[in-house]
PDB file of C-alpha atoms and ligand atoms in Angstrom:
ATOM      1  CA  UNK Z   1       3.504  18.603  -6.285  1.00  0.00           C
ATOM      2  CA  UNK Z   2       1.002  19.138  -2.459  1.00  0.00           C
ATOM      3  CA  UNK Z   3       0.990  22.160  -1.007  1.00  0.00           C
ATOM      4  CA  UNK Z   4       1.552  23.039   2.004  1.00  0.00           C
ATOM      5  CA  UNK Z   5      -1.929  22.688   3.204  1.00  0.00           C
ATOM      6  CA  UNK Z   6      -1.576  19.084   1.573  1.00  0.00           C
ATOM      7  CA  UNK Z   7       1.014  18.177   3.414  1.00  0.00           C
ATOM      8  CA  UNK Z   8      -0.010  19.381   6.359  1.00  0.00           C
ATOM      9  CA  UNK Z   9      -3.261  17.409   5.984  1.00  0.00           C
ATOM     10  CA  UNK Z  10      -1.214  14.013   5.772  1.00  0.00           C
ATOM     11  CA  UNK Z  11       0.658  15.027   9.201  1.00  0.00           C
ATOM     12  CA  UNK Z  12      -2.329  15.483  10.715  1.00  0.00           C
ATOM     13  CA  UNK Z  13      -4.594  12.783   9.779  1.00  0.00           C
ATOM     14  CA  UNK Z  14      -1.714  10.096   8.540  1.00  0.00           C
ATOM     15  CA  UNK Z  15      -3.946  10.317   5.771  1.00  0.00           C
ATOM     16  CA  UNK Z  16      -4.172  11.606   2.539  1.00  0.00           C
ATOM     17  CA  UNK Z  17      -6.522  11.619  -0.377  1.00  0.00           C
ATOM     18  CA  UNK Z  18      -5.739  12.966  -3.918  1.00  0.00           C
ATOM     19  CA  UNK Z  19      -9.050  12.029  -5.945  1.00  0.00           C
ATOM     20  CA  UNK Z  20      -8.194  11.082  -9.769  1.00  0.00           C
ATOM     21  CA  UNK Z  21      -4.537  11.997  -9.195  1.00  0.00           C
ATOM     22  CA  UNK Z  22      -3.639   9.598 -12.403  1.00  0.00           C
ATOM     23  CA  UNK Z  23      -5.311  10.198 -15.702  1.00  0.00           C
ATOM     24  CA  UNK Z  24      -7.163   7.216 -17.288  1.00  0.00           C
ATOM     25  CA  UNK Z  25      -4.424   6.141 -19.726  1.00  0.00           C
ATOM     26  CA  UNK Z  26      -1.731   6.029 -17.409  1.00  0.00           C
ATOM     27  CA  UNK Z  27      -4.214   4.058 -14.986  1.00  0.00           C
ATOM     28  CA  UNK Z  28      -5.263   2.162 -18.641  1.00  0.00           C
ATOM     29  CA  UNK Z  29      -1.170   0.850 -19.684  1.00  0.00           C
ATOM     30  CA  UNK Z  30      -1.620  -0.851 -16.291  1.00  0.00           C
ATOM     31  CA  UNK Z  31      -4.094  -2.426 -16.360  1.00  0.00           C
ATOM     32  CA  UNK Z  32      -3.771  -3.867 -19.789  1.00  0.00           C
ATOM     33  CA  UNK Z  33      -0.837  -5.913 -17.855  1.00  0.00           C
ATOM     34  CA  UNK Z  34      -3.542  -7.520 -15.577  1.00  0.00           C
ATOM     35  CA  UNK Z  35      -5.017 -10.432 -17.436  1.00  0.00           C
ATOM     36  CA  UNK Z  36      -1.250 -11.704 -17.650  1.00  0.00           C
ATOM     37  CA  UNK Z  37       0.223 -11.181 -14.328  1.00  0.00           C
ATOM     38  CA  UNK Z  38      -3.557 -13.036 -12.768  1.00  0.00           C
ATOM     39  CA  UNK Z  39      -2.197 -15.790 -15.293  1.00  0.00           C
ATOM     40  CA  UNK Z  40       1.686 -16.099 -14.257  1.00  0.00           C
ATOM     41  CA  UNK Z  41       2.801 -18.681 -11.635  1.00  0.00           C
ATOM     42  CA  UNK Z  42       5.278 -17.357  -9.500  1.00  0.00           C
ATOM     43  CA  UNK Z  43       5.946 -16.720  -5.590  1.00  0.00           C
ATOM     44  CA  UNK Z  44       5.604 -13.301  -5.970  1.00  0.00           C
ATOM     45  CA  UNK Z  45       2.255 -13.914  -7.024  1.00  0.00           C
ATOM     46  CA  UNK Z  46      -0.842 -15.353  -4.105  1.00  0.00           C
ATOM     47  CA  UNK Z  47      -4.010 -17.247  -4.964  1.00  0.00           C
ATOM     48  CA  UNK Z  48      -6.404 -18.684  -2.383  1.00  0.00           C
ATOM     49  CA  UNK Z  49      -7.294 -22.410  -2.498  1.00  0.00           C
ATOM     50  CA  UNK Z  50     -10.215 -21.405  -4.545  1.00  0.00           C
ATOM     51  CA  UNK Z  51      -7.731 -20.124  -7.385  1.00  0.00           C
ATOM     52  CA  UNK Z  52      -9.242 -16.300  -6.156  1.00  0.00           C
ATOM     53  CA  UNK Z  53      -6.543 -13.772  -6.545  1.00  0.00           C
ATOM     54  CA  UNK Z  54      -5.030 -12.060  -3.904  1.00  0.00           C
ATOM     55  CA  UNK Z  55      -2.112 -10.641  -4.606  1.00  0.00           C
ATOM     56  CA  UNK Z  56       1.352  -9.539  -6.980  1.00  0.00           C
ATOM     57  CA  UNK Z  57       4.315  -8.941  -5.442  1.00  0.00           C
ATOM     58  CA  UNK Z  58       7.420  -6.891  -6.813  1.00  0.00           C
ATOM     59  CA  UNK Z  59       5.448  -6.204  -9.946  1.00  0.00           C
ATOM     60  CA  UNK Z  60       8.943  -4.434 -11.707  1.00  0.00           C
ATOM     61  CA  UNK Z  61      10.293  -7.987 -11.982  1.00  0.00           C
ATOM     62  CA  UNK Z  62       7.969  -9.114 -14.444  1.00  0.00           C
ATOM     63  CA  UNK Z  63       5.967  -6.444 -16.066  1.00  0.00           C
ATOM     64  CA  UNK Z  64       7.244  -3.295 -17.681  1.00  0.00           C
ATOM     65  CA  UNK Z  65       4.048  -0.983 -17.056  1.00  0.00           C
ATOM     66  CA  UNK Z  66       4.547  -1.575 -13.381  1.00  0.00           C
ATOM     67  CA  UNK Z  67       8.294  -0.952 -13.396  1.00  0.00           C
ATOM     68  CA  UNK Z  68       7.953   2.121 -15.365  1.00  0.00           C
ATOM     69  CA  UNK Z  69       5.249   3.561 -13.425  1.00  0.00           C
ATOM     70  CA  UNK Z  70       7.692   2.724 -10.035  1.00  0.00           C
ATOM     71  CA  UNK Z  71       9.774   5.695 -11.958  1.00  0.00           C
ATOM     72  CA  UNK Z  72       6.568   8.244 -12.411  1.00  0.00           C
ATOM     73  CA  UNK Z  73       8.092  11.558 -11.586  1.00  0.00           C
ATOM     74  CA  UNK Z  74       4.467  12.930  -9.526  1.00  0.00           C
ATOM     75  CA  UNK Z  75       4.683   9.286  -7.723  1.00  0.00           C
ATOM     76  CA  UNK Z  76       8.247   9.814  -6.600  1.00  0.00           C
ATOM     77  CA  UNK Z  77       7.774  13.660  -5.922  1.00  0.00           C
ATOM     78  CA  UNK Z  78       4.925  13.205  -3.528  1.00  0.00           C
ATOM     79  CA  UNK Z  79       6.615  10.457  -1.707  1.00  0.00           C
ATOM     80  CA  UNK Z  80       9.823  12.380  -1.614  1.00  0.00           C
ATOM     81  CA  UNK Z  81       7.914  16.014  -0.049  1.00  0.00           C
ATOM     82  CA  UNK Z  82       6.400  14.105   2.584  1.00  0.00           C
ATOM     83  CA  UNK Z  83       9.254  11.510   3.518  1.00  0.00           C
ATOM     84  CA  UNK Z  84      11.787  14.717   3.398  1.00  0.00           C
ATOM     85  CA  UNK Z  85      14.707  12.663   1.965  1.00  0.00           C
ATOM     86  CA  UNK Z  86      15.350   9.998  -1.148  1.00  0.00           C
ATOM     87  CA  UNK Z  87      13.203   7.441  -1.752  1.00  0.00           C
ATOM     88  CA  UNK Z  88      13.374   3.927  -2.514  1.00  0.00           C
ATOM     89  CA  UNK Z  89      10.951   0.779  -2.216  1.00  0.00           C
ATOM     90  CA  UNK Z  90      10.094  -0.876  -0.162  1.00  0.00           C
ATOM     91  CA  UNK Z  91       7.197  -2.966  -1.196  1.00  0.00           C
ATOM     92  CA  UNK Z  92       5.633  -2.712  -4.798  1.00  0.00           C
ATOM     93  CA  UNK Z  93       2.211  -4.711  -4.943  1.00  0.00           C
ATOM     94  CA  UNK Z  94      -1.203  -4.856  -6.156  1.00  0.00           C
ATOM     95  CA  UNK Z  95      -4.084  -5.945  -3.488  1.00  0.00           C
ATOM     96  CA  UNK Z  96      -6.714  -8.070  -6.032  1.00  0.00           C
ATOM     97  CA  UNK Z  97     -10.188  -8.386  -4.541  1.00  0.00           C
ATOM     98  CA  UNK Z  98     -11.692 -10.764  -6.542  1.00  0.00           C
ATOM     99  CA  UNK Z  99     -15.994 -10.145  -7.121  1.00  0.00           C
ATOM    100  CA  UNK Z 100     -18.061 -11.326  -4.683  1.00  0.00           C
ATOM    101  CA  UNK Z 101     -14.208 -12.767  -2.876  1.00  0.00           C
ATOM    102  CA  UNK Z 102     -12.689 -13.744   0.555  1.00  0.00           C
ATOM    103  CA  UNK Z 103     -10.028 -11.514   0.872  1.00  0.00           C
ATOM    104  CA  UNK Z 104     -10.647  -9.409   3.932  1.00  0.00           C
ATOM    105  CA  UNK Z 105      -7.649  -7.356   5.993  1.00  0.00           C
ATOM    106  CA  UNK Z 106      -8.169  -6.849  10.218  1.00  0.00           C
ATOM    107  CA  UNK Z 107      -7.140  -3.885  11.659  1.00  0.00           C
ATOM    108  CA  UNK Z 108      -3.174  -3.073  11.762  1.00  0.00           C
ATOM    109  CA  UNK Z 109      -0.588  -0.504  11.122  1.00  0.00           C
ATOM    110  CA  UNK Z 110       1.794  -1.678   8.443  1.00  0.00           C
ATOM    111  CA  UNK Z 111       5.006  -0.138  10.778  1.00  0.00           C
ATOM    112  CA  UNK Z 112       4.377  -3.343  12.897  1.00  0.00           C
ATOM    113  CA  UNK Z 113       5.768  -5.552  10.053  1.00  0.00           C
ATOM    114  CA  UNK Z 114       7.635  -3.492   8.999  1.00  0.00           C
ATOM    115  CA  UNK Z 115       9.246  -2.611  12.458  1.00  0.00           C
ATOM    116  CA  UNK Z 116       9.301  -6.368  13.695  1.00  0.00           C
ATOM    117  CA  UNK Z 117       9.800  -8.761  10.549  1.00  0.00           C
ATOM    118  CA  UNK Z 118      11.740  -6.420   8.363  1.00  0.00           C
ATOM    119  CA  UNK Z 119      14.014  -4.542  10.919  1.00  0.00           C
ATOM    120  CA  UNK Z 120      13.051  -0.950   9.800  1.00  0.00           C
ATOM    121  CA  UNK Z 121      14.437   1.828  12.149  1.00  0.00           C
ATOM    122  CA  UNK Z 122      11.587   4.613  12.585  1.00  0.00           C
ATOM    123  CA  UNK Z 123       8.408   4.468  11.152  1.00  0.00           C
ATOM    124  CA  UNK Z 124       8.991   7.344   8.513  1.00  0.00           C
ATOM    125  CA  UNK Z 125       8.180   4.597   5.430  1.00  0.00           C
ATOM    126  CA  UNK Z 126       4.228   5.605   4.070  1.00  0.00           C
ATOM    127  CA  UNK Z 127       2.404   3.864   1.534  1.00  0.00           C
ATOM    128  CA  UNK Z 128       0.842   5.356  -1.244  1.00  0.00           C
ATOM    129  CA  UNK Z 129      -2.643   3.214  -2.726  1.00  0.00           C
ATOM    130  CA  UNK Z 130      -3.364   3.681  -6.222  1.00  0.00           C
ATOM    131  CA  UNK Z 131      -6.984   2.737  -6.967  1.00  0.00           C
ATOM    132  CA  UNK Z 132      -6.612   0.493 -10.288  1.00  0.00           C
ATOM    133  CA  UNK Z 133     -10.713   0.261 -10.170  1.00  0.00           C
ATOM    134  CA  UNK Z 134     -13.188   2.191  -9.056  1.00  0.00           C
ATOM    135  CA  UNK Z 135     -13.309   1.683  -5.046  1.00  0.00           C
ATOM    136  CA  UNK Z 136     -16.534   1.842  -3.704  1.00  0.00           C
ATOM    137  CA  UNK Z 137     -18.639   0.839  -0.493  1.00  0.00           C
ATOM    138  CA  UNK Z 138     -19.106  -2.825  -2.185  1.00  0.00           C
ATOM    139  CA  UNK Z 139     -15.731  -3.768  -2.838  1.00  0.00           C
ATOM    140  CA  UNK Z 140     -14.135  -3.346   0.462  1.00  0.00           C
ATOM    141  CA  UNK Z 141     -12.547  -0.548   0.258  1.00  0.00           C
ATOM    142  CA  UNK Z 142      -9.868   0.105   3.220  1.00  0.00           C
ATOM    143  CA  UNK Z 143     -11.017   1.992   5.849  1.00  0.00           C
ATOM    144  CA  UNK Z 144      -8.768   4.356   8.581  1.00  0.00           C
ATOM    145  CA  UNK Z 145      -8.541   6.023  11.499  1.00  0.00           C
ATOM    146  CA  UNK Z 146      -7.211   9.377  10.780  1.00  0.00           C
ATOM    147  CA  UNK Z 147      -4.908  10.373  13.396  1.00  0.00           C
ATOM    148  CA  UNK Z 148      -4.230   6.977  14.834  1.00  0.00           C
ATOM    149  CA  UNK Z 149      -0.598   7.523  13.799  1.00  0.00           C
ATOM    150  CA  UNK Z 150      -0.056   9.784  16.280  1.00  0.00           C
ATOM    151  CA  UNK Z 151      -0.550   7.337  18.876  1.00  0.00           C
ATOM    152  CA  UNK Z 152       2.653   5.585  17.992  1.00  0.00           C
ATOM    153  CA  UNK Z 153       3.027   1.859  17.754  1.00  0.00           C
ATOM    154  CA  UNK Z 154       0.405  -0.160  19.564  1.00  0.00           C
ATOM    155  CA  UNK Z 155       1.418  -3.751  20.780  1.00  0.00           C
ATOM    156  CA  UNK Z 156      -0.250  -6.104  18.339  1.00  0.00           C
ATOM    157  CA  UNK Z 157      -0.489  -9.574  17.602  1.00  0.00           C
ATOM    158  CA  UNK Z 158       1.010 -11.417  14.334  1.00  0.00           C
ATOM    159  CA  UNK Z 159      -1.791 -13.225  12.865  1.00  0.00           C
ATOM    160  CA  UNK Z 160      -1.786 -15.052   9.669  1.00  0.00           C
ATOM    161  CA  UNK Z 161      -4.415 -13.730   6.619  1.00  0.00           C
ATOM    162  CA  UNK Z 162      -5.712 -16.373   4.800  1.00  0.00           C
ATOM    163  CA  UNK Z 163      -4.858 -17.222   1.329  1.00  0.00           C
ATOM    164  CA  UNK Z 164      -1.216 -15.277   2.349  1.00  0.00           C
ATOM    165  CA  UNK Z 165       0.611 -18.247   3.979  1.00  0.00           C
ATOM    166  CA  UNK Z 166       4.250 -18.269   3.767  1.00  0.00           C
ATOM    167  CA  UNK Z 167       4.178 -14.270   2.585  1.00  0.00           C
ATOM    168  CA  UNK Z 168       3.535 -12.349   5.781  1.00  0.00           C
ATOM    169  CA  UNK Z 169       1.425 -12.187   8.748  1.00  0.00           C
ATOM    170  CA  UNK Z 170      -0.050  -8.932   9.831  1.00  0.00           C
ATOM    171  CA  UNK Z 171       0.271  -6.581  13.018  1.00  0.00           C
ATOM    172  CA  UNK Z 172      -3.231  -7.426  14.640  1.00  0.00           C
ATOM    173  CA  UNK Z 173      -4.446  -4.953  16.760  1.00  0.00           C
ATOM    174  CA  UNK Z 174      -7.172  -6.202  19.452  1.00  0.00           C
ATOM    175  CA  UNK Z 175     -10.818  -4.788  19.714  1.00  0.00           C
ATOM    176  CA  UNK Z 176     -10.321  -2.703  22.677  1.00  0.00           C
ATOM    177  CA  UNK Z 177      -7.758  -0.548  20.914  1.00  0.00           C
ATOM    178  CA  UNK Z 178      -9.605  -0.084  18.330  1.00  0.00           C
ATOM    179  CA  UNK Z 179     -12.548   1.375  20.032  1.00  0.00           C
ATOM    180  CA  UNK Z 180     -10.874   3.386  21.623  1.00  0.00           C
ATOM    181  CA  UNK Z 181      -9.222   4.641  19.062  1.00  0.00           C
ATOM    182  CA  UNK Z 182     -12.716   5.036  16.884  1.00  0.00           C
ATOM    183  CA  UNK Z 183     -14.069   7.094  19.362  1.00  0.00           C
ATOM    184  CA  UNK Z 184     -11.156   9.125  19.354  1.00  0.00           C
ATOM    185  CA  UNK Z 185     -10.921   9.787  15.845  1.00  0.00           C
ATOM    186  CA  UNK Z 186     -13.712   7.933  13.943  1.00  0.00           C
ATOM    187  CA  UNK Z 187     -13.322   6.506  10.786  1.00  0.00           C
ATOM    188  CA  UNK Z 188     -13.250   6.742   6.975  1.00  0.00           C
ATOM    189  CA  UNK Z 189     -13.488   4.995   3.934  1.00  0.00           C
ATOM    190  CA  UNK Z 190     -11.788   6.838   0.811  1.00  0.00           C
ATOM    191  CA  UNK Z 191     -14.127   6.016  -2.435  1.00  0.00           C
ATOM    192  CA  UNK Z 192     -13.213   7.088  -5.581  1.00  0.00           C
ATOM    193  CA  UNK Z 193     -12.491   6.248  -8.970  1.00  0.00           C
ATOM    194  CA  UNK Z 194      -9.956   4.995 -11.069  1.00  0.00           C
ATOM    195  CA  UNK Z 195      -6.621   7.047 -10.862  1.00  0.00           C
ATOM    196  CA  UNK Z 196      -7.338   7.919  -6.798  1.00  0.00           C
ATOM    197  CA  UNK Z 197      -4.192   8.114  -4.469  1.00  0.00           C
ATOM    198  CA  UNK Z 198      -4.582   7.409  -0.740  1.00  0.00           C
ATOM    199  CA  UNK Z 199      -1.503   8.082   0.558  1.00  0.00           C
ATOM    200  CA  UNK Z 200      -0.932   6.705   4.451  1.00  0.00           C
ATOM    201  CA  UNK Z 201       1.343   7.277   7.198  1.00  0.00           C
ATOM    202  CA  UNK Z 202       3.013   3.309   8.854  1.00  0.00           C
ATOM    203  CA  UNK Z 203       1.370   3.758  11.678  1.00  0.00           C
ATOM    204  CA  UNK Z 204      -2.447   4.691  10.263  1.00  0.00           C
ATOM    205  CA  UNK Z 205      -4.430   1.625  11.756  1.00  0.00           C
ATOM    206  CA  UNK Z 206      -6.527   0.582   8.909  1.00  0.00           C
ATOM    207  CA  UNK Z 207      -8.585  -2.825   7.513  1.00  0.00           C
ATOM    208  CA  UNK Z 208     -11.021  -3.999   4.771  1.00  0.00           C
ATOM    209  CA  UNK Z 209     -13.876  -6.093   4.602  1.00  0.00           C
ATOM    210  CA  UNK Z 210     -14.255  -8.301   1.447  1.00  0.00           C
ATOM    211  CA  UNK Z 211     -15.473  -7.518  -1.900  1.00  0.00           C
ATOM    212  CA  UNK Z 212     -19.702  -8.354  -2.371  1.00  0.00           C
ATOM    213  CA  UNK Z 213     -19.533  -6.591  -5.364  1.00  0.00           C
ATOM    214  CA  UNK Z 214     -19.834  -8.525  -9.095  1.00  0.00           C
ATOM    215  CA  UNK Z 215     -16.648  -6.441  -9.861  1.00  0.00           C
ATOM    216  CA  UNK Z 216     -13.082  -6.654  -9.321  1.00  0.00           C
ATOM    217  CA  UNK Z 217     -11.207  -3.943  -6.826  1.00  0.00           C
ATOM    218  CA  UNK Z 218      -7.380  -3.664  -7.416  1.00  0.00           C
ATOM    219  CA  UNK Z 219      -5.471  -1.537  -5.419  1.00  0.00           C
ATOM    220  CA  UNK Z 220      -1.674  -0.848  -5.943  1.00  0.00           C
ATOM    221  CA  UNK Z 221       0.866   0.034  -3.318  1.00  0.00           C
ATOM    222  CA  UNK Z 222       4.040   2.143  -3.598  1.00  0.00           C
ATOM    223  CA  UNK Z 223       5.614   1.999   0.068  1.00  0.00           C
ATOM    224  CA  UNK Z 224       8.458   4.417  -0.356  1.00  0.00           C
ATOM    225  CA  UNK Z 225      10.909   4.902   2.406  1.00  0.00           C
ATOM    226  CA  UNK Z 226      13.714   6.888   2.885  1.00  0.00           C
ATOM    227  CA  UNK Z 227      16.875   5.940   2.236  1.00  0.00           C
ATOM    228  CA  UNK Z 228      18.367   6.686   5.460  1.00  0.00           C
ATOM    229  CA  UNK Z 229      15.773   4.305   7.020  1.00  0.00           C
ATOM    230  CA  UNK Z 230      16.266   1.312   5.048  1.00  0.00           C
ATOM    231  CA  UNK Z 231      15.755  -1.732   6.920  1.00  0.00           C
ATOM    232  CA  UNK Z 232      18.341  -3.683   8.761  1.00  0.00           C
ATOM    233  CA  UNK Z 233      17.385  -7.381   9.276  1.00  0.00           C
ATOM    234  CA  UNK Z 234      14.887  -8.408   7.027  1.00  0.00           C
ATOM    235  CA  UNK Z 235      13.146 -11.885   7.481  1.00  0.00           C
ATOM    236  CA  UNK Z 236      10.417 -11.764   4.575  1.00  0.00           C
ATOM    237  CA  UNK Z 237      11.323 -13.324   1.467  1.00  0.00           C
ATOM    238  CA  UNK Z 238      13.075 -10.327  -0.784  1.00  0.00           C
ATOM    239  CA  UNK Z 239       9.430  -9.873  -2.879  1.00  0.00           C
ATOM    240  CA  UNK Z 240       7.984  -8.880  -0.146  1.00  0.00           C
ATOM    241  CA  UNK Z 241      10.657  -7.052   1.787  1.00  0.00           C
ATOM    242  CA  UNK Z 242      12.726  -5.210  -0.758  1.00  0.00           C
ATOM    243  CA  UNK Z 243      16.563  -5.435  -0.501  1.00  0.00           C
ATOM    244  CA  UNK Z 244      17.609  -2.832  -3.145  1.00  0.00           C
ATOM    245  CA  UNK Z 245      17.816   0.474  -1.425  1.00  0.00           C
ATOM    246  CA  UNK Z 246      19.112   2.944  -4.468  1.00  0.00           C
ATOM    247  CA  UNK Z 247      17.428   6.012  -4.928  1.00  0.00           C
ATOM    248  CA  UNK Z 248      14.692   6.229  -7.325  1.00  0.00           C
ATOM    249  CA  UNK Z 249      15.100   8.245 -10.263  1.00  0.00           C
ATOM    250  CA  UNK Z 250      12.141   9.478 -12.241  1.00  0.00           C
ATOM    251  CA  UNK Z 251      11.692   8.264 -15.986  1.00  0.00           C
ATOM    252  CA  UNK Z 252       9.273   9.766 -18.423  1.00  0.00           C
ATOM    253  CA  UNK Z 253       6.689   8.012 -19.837  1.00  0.00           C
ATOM    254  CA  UNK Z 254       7.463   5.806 -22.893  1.00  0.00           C
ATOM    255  CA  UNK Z 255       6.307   8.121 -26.126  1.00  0.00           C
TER     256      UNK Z 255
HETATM  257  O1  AKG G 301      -6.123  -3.507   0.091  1.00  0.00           O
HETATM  258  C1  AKG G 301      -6.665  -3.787   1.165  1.00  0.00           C
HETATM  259  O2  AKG G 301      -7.841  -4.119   1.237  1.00  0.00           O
HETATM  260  C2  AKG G 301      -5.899  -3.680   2.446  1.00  0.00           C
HETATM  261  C3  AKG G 301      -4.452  -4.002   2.301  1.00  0.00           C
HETATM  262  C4  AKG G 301      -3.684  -3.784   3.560  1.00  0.00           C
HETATM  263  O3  AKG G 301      -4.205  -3.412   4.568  1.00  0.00           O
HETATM  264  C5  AKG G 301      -2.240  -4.015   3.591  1.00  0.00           C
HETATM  265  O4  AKG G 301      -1.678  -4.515   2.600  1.00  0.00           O
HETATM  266  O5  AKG G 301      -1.615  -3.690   4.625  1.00  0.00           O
END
C-alpha cells in the first residue's frame, strides 16, 4: 500500500522508487525459472546474433512463477492506487543484460509506442521494474529524467534496437530534447538490490547503457493499464502488445 506522500512523489517526478519492495524468496521462485526460459525457443523470447539474451516476452504463457507473480496482491495494489481504476497488462517482460553485453536502450518515453503502434488512448498506462539482480552503476542500469512526464509527448523518431528486429522499435527522442530536458530536471539512476521496484509514469524519458559488468542484470516489467484505456488498434505481435484486457485479480502465493 503508498501513502499519500508516495503517491504524490510518483506524480511529481513520474518516478518512483520502493527499495527491496519484494523479499528474497519471492524474488528467489523467479528466478529459479531463469536458466529455462534463457533455454526455450520461442518468439516471445529475443537473442542477439551472438546468442546474448535480450529479452522474454509474455512470461505467463510459459512459466508459472511469472504468471503467478502477474497476480501478487502488493503488485496489483500499487498499480491500481496510482492508475485510479482496474488494471490489466499490458506488457509482461524481463529486460536480460547479459555480462559484459550489447544491449543498450536510447532515450524514449514508452507512451510513444504505446500511443503510435499499439493505439492506446491517454498515456495513463505506467510500468513498474522489478530488479531480478542487483542493479548497479556497471550493469546499465536505466536512467530518468524525473519530471519529464510532465512535458507531455515529445515528437520522436521510431528507430530499431538491435538484437529486437521484428519485436518493436522505440520512440527516439533527439539530443536537443534531451538537453534540454536534463537541464531542466537532471537525471537519475535508481541502484538497488534484488527485490527493488521502480515504478514509471509512460511518458518518463528514460535509457540505459550496456552492461560492463561480469554479472547478469535482469529487470522485469509489469506495465499495467487501466482498463478503461485499453488500446484500440494494436500493430505489435500479441506478446508484445497484450490483447486480453480482464481485470486482474490478486492470487496468494502458492503454500
Ligand atoms: O531495461 C532497460 O535497460 C531499459 C528498458 C527500456 O527502456 C524499455 O523497455 O522501454
Amino acid at each position: 500500500m503508498l501513502t499519500r506522500q508516495q503517491i504524490t512523489s510518483y506524480e511529481e517526478q513520474g518516478l518512483l522508487v520502493l527499495p527491496s519492495f519484494f523479499d528474497a524468496q519471492e524474488i528467489g521462485e523467479l528466478m529459479a525459472d531463469m536458466p529455462r526460459i534463457c533455454e526455450l525457443q520461442r518468439p516471445e523470447i529475443a537473442r542477439a546474433a551472438t546468442g546474448e539474451m535480450r529479452t522474454a516476452l509474455a512470461l505467463h504463457r510459459y512459466s508459472e512463477p511469472f504468471r503467478r507473480f502477474m497476480h501478487n496482491p502488493r503488485l496489483l495494489e500499487i498499480a491500481r492506487q496510482l492508475i485510479d481504476d482496474d488494471v490489466y497488462c499490458h506488457q509482461y517482460k524481463i529486460v536480460c543484460k547479459d555480462p559484459m553485453g550489447t544491449l543498450d536502450f536510447p532515450w524514449h518515453q514508452d507512451y510513444g509506442n504505446w500511443q503510435d503502434l499499439d493505439g492506446m488512448p491517454a498515456p495513463r498506462a505506467l510500468n513498474i521494474s522489478i530488479y531480478l539482480d542487483p542493479v548497479t552503476e556497471f550493469n546499465g542500469p536505466v536512467a530518468f529524467i524525473p519530471g519529464s512526464h510532465k512535458r507531455g509527448r515529445i515528437p520522436s523518431l521510431a528507430e530499431q534496437p538491435a538484437g529486437l528486429e521484428g519485436m518493436t522499435t522505440l520512440a527516439r527522442l533527439n539530443r536537443g530534447v534531451i538537453e534540454d530536458l536534463v537541464n531542466e530536471f537532471g537525471m537519475v539512476s535508481p541502484k538497488g538490490p534484488a527485490g527493488t521496484v521502480a515504478i514509471f509514469h509512460g511518458l518518463t524519458a528514460h535509457a540505459s547503457t550496456p552492461n560492463i559488468s561480469p554479472w547478469t542484470r535482469h529487470i522485469l516489467y509489469f506495465t499495467a493499464n487501466g482498463v478503461r484505456n485499453a488500446i484500440r488498434q494494436p500493430t505489435r505481435p500479441d506478446y508484445v502488445a497484450h490483447r486480453t484486457f480482464d481485470v486482474l485479480e490478486p492470487e496468494l502465493a502458492a503454500a
